[in-house]
Short mmCIF file of C-alpha atoms and ligand atoms in Angstrom, two decimals:
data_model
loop_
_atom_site.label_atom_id
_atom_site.label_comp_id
_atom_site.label_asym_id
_atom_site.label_seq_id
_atom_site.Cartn_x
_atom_site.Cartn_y
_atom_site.Cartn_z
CA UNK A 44 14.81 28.25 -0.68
CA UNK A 45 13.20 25.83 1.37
CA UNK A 46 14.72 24.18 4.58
CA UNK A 47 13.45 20.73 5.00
CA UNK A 48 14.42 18.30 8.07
CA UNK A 49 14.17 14.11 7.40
CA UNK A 50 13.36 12.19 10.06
CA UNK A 51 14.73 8.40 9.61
CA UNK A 52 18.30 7.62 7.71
CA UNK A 53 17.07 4.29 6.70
CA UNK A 54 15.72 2.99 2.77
CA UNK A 55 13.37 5.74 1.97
CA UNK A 56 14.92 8.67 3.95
CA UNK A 57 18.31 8.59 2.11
CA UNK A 58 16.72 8.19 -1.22
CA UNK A 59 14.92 11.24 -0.11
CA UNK A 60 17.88 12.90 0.58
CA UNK A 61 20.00 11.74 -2.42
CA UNK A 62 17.23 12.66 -4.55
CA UNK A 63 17.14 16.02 -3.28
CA UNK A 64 20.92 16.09 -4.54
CA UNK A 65 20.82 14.36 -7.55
CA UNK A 66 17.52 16.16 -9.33
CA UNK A 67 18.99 19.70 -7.59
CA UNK A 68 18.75 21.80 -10.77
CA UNK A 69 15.13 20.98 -11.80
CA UNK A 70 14.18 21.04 -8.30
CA UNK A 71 15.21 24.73 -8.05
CA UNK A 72 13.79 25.78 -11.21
CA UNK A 73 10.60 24.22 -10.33
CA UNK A 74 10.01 25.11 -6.40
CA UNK A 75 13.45 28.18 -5.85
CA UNK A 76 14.88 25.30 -4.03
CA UNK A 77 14.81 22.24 -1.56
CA UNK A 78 17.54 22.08 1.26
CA UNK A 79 17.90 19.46 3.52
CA UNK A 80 18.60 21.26 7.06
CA UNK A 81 18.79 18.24 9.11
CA UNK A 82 18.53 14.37 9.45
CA UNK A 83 17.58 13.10 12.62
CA UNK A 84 18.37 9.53 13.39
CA UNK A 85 19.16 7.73 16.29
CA UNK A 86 22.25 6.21 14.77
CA UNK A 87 25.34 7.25 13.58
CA UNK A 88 26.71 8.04 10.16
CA UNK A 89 29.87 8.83 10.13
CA UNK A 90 30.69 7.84 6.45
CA UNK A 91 27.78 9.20 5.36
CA UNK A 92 28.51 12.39 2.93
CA UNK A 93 25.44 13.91 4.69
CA UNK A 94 27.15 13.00 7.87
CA UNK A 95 27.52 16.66 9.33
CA UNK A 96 23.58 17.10 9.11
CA UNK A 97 22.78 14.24 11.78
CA UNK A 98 21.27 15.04 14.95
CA UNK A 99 19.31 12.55 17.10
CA UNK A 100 17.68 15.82 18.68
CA UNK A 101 13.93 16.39 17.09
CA UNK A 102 13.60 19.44 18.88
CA UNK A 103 16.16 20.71 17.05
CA UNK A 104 14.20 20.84 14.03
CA UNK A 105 10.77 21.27 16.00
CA UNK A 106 12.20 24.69 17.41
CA UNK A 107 13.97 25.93 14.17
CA UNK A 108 11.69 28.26 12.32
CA UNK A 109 13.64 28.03 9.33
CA UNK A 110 12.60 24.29 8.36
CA UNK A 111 8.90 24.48 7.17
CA UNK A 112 8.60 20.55 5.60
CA UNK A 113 9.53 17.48 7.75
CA UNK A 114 10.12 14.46 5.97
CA UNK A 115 8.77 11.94 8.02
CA UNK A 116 10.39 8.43 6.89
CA UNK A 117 10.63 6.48 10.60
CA UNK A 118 7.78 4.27 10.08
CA UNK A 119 5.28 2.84 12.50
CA UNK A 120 2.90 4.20 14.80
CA UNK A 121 5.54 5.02 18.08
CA UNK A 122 7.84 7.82 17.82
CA UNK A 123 6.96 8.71 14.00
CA UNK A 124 3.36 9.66 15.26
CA UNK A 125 4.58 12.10 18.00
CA UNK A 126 7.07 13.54 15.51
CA UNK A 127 4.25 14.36 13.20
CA UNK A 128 2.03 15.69 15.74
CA UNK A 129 4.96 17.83 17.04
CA UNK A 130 6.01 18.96 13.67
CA UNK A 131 2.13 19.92 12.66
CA UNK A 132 1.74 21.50 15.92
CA UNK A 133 4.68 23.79 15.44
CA UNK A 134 3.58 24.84 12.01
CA UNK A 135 5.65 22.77 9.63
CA UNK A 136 4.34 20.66 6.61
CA UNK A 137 4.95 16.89 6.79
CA UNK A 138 5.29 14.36 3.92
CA UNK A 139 5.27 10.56 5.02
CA UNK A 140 5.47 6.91 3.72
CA UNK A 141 4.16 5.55 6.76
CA UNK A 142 1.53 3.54 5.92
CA UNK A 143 0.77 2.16 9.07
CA UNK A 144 0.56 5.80 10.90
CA UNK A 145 -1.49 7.35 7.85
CA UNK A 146 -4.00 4.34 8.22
CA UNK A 147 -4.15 4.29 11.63
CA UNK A 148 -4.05 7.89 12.72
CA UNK A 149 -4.61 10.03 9.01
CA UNK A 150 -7.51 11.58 9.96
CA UNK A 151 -6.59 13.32 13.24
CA UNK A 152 -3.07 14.07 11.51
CA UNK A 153 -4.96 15.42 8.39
CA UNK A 154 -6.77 17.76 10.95
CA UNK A 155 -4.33 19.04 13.58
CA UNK A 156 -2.78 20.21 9.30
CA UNK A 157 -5.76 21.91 8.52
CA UNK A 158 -5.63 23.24 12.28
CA UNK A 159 -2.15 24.53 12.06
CA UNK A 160 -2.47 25.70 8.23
CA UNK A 161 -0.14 23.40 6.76
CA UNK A 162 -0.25 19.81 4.97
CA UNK A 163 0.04 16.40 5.58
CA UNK A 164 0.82 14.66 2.37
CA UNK A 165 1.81 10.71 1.61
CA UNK A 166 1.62 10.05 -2.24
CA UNK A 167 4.26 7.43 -1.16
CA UNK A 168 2.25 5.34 1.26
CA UNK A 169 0.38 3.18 -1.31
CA UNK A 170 2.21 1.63 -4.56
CA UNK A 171 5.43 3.52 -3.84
CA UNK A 172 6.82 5.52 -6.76
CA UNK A 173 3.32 4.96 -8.38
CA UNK A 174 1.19 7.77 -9.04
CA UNK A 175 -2.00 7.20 -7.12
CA UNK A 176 -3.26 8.87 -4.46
CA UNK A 177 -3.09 12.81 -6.11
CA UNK A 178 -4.35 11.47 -9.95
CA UNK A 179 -7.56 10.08 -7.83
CA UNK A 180 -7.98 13.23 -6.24
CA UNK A 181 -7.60 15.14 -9.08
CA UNK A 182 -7.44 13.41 -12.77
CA UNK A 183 -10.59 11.62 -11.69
CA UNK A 184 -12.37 13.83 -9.39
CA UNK A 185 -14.86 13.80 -11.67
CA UNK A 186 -15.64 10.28 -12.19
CA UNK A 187 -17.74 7.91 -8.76
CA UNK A 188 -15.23 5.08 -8.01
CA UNK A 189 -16.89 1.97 -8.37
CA UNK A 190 -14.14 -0.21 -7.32
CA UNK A 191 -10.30 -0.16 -7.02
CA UNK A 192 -8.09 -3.47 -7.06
CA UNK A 193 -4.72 -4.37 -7.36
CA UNK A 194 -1.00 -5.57 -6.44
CA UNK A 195 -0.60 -3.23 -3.09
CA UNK A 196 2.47 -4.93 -2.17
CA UNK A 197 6.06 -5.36 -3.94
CA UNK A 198 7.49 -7.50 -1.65
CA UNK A 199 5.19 -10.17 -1.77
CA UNK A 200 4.72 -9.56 -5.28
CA UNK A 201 8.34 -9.75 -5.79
CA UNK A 202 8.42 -13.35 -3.48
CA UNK A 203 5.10 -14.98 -5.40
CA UNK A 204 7.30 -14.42 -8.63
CA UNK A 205 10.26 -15.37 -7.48
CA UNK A 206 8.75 -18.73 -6.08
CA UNK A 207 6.51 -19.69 -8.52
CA UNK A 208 7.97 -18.19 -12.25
CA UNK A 209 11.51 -18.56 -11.17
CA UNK A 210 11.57 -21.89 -8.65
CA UNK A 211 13.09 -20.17 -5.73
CA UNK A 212 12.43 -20.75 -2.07
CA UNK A 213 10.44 -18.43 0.11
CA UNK A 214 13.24 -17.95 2.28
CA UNK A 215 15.63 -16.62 -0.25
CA UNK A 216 13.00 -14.67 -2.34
CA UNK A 217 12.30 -13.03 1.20
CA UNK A 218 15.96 -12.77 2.26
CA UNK A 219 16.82 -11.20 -1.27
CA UNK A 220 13.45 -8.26 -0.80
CA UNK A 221 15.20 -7.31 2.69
CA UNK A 222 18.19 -7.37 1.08
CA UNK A 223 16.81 -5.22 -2.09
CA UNK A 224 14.89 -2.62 0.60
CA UNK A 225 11.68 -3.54 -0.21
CA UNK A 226 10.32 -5.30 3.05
CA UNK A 227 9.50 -3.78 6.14
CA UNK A 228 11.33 -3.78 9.24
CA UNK A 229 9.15 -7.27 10.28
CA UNK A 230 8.23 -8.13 7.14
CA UNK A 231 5.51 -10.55 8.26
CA UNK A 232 3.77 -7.59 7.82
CA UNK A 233 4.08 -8.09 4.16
CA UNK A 234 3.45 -11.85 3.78
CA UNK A 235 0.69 -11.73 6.25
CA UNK A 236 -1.07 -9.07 4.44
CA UNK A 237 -0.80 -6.58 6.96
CA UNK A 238 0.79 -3.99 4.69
CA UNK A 239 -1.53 -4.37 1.62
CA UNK A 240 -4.38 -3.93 4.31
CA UNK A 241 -3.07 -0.60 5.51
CA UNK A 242 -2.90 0.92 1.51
CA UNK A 243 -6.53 -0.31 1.18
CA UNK A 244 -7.57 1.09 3.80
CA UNK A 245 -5.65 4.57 2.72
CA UNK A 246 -7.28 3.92 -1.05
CA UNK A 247 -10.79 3.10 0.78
CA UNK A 248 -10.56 6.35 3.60
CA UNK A 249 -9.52 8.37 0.50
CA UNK A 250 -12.76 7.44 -1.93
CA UNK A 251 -15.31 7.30 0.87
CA UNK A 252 -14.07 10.82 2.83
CA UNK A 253 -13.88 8.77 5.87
CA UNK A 254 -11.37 6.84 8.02
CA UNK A 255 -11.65 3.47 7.44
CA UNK A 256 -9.72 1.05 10.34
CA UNK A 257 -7.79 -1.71 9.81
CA UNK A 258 -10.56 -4.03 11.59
CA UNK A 259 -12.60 -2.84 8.51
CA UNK A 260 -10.64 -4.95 5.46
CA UNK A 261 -9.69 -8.02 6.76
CA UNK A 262 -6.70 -9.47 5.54
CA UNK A 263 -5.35 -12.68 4.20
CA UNK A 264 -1.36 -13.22 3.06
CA UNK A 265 0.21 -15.09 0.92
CA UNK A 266 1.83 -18.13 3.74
CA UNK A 267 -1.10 -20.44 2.55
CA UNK A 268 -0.20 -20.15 -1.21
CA UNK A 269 0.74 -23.84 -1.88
CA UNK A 270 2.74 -25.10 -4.99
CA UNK A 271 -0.18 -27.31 -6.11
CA UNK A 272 -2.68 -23.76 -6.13
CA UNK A 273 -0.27 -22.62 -8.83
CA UNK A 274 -0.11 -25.34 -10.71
CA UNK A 275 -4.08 -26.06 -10.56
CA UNK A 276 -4.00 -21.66 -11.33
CA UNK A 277 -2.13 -21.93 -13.72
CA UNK A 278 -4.01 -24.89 -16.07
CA UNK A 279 -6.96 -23.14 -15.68
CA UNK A 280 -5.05 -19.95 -17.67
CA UNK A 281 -4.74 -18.16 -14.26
CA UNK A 282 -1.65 -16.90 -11.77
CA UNK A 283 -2.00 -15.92 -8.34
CA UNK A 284 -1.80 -12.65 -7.41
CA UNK A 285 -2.02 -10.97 -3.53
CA UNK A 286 -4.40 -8.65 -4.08
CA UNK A 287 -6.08 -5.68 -2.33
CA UNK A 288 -9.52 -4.92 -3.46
CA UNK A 289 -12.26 -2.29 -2.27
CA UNK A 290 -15.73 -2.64 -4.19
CA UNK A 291 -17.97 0.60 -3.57
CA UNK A 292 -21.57 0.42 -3.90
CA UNK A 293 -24.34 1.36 -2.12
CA UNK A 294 -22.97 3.80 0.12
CA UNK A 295 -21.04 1.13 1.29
CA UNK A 296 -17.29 0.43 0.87
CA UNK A 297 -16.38 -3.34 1.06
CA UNK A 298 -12.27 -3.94 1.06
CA UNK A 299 -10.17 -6.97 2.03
CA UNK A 300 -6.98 -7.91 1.18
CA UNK A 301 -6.22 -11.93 0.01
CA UNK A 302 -4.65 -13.72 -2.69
CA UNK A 303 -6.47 -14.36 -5.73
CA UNK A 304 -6.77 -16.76 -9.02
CA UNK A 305 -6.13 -13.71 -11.28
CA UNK A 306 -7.03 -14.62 -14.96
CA UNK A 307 -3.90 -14.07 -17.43
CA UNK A 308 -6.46 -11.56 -20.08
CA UNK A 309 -6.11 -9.47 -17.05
CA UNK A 310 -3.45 -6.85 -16.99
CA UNK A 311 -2.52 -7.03 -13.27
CA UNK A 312 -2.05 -10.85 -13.93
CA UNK A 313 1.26 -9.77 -15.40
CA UNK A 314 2.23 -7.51 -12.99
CA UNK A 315 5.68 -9.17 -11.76
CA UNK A 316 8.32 -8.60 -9.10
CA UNK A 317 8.38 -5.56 -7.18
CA UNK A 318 6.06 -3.93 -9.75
CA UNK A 319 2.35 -2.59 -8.07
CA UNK A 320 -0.93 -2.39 -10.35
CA UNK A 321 -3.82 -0.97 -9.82
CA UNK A 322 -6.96 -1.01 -11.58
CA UNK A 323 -8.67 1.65 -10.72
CA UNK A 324 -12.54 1.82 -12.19
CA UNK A 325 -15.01 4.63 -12.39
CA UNK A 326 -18.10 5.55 -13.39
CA UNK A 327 -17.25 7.78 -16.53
CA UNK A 328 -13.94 6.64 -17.47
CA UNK A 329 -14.32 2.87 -17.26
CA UNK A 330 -11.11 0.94 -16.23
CA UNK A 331 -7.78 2.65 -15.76
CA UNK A 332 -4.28 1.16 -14.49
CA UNK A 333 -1.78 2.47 -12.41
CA UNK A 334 1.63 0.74 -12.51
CA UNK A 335 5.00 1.35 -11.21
CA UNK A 336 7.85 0.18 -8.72
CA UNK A 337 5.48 -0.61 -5.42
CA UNK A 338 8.19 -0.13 -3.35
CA UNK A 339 12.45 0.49 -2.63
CA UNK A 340 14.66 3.35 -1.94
CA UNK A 341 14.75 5.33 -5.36
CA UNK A 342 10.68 4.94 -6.67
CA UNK A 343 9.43 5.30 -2.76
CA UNK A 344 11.58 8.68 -2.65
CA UNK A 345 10.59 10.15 -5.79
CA UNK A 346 6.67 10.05 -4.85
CA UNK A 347 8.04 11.51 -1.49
CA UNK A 348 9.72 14.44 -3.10
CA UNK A 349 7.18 15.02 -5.39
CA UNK A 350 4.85 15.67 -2.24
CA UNK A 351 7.67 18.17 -0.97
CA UNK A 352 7.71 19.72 -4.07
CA UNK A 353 4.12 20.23 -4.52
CA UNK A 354 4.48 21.70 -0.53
CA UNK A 355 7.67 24.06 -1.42
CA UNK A 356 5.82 25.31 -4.30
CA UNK A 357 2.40 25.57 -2.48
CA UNK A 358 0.31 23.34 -4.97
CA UNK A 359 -2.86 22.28 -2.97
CA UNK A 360 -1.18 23.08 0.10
CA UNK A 361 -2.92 21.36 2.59
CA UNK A 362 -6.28 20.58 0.38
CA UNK A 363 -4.96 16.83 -1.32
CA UNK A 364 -5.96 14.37 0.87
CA UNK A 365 -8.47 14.50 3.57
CA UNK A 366 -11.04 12.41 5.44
CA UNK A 367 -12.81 12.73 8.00
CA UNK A 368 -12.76 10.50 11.26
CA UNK A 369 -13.88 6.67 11.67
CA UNK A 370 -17.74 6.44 10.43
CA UNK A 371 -19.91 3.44 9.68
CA UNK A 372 -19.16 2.99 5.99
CA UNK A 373 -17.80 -0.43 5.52
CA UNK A 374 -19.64 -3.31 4.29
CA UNK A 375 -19.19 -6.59 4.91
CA UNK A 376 -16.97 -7.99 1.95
CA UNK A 377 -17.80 -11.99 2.63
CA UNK A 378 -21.23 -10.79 1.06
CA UNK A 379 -19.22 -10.06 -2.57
CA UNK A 380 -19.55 -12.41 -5.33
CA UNK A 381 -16.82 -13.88 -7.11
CA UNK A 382 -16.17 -17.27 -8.69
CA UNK A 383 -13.72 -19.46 -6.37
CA UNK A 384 -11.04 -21.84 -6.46
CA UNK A 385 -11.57 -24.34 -3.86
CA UNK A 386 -9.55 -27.71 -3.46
CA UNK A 387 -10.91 -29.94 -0.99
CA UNK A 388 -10.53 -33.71 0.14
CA UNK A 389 -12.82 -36.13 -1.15
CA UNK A 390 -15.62 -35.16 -3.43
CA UNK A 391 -18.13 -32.48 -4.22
CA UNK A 392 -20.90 -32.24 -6.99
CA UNK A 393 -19.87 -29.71 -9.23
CA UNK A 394 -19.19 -29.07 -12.94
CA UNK A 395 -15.32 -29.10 -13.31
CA UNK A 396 -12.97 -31.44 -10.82
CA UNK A 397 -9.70 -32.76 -11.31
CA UNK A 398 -8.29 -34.76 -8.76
CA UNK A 399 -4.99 -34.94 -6.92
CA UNK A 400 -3.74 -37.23 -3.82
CA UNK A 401 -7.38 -37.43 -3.43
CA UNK A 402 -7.64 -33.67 -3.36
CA UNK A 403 -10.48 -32.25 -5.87
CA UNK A 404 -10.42 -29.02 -7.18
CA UNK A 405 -13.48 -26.95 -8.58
CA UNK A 406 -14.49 -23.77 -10.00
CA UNK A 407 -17.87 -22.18 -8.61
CA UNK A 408 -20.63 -20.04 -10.00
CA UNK A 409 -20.76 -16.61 -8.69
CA UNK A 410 -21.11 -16.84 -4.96
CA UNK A 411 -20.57 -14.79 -1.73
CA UNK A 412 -18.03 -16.41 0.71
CA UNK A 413 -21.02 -17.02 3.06
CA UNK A 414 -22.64 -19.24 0.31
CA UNK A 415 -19.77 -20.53 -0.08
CA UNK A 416 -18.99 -21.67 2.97
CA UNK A 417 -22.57 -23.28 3.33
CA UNK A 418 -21.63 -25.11 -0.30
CA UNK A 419 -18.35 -26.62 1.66
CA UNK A 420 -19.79 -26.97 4.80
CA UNK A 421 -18.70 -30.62 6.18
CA UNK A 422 -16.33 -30.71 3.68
CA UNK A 423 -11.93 -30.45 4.15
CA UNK A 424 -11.23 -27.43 2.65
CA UNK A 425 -7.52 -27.27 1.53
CA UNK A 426 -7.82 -23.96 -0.12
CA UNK A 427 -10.42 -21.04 -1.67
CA UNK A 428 -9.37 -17.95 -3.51
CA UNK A 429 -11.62 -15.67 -5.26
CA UNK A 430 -11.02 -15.34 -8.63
CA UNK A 431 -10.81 -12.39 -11.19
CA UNK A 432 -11.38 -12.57 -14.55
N1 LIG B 700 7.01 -3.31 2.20
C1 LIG B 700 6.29 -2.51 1.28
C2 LIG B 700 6.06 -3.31 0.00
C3 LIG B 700 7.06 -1.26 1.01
O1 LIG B 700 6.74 -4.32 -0.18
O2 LIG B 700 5.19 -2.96 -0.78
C4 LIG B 700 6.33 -0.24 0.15
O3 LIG B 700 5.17 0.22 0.77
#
């Protein structure tokens, strides 16, 4: 039986916990058991069945030899980051959804692991309850990635179809994906992109072997997505999709994150709500998708157990995911061709315009965004997306 501690009642820690109780039969037969030993929060509980296993006291669980796995479900990079580092450091496995800590400080957790003979697993921190992270490590271990692209974000997903499939307001599409557990704590770190940034550069660390910073993928949200884009989007047989996209050629690994003109014969173009896809293409395989709940309490904590599981029962302990630190790898993705969507005001030679309130709208030929921007220099640019498909 294994004694595991979770750090952080909130969304994801209490589906952690629940799921623990709910799939407790098949979780003994397949590991001899999972027991939660402690919770620590900084709040109180006290209707909580699991109330009696609350402790704001880490060092409870840091100096307790009996819990080997720590659940780390706090988020951010503040007290979730010393937790981890303490919990490594005293020998205990950790399993995370922390995005934002695994892409800002995975490599040195990854080693102080390997240091300490134990693992530092987060199947959860990119696409949620969507298998990812281990099948690219493993199922395709054989294959070179050539690129990977894809919905990296529910919430905004979730928002873009609420707004523009189902006519309701940002505000409410927002309020309802706090409401639904899907957002994070400031979720302007979903609609500015932030979020989808930090799971490319997780996807992008995880292909190349090496840590890849968030001042690597720049990232674009979805605030600037205006009514008329859709509507232009969706004449032209396309929807518009946030997407996060990491092209690898050349030794070089080129990733942003921005909203796209996303062509409906592709499959991610009907990727709605909450729901992540990612298309993930290699060498020998061709083009494979990975789809599933991107984010919320029950998916999020499945992919979390899963990693506890594959801990308890000492599958690729400490071997699944690892790169090495910061190295110069990245590329500059302005230089990738695409076709764009641009709207501007007045004029521009080209082959296809429509025009709008004296807007024009226009389709380009393959093109970098630096040609790009020398096409539409002098000119009022009201909006550019690349498009796929
Ligand atoms: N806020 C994140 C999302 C949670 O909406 O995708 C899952 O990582």
């Amino acid at each position: 039986m294994k004694k595991i501690a979770v750090l952080g009642f909130g969304t994801v820690g209490s589906g952690v916990v629940e799921t623990i109780d709910i799939n407790a039969d098949v979780i003994t037969q397949r590991t001899g058991g999972i027991t939660v030993k402690y919770i620590v929060d900084v709040r109180d509980f006290p209707d909580s069945p699991y109330a009696a296993l609350v402790t704001k006291d880490f060092s409870v669980v840091e100096n307790d030899p009996e819990v080997s796995i720590v659940v780390e479900t706090i988020g951010g990079i503040g007290v979730a980051y010393d937790f981890t580092k303490r919990s490594l450091k005293a020998g205990k496995s950790v399993v995370t959804s922390n995005k934002e800590l695994v892409a800002t400080y995975g490599y040195e957790l990854m080693a102080l692991a390997k240091e300490n003979g134990v693992s530092y697993l987060f199947e959860a921190s990119v696409g949620g309850g969507v298998p990812l992270l281990r099948p690219l490590k493993t199922c395709l271990n054989g294959d070179v990635i050539k690129e990977i692209y894809g919905i990296l974000n529910g919430t905004t997903n979730y928002i873009l179809t609420q707004m523009f499939q189902n006519g309701v307001s940002f505000a409410e599409a927002l309020a309802t994906a706090q409401a639904l557990g899907y957002s994070e704590a400031d979720p302007t770190a979903d609609v500015e992109g932030h979020d989808a940034c930090r799971k490319a550069c997780i996807l992008t660390s995880l292909v190349t072997g090496t840590h890849i910073t968030q001042d690597k993928v720049p990232a674009k949200g979805i605030s600037g997505v205006a009514l008329e884009d859709v509507e232009y989007a969706a004449q032209l047989g396309y929807t518009i999709k946030l997407l996060g996209r990491c092209v690898f050629e050349g030794g070089k690994a080129y990733s942003y994150v921005a909203p796209h003109l996303v062509s409906r014969n592709e499959l991610v173009s009907g990727v709605n709500g909450v729901m992540n896809g990612i298309v993930v293409k290699g060498n020998i395989v061709g083009e494979t998708m990975f789809y599933g709940a991107g984010a919320g309490k029950m998916p999020t904590a499945s992919a979390v157990v899963a990693d506890v599981t594959a801990i308890a029962t000492n599958v690729r302990a400490g071997e699944c995911f690892e790169w090495s630190a910061p190295s110069d790898v990245s590329g500059d993705p302005a230089e990738l061709k695409t076709k764009w969507f641009v709207r501007v005001r007045g004029e521009l030679e080209a082959e296809l315009a429509g025009t709008a309130d004296g807007v024009s709208a226009y389709v380009t030929a393959e093109m970098s965004e630096k040609e790009l921007q020398t096409v539409l220099s002098g000119a009022e640019v009201v909006s550019a997306y690349r498009m796929i498909g």
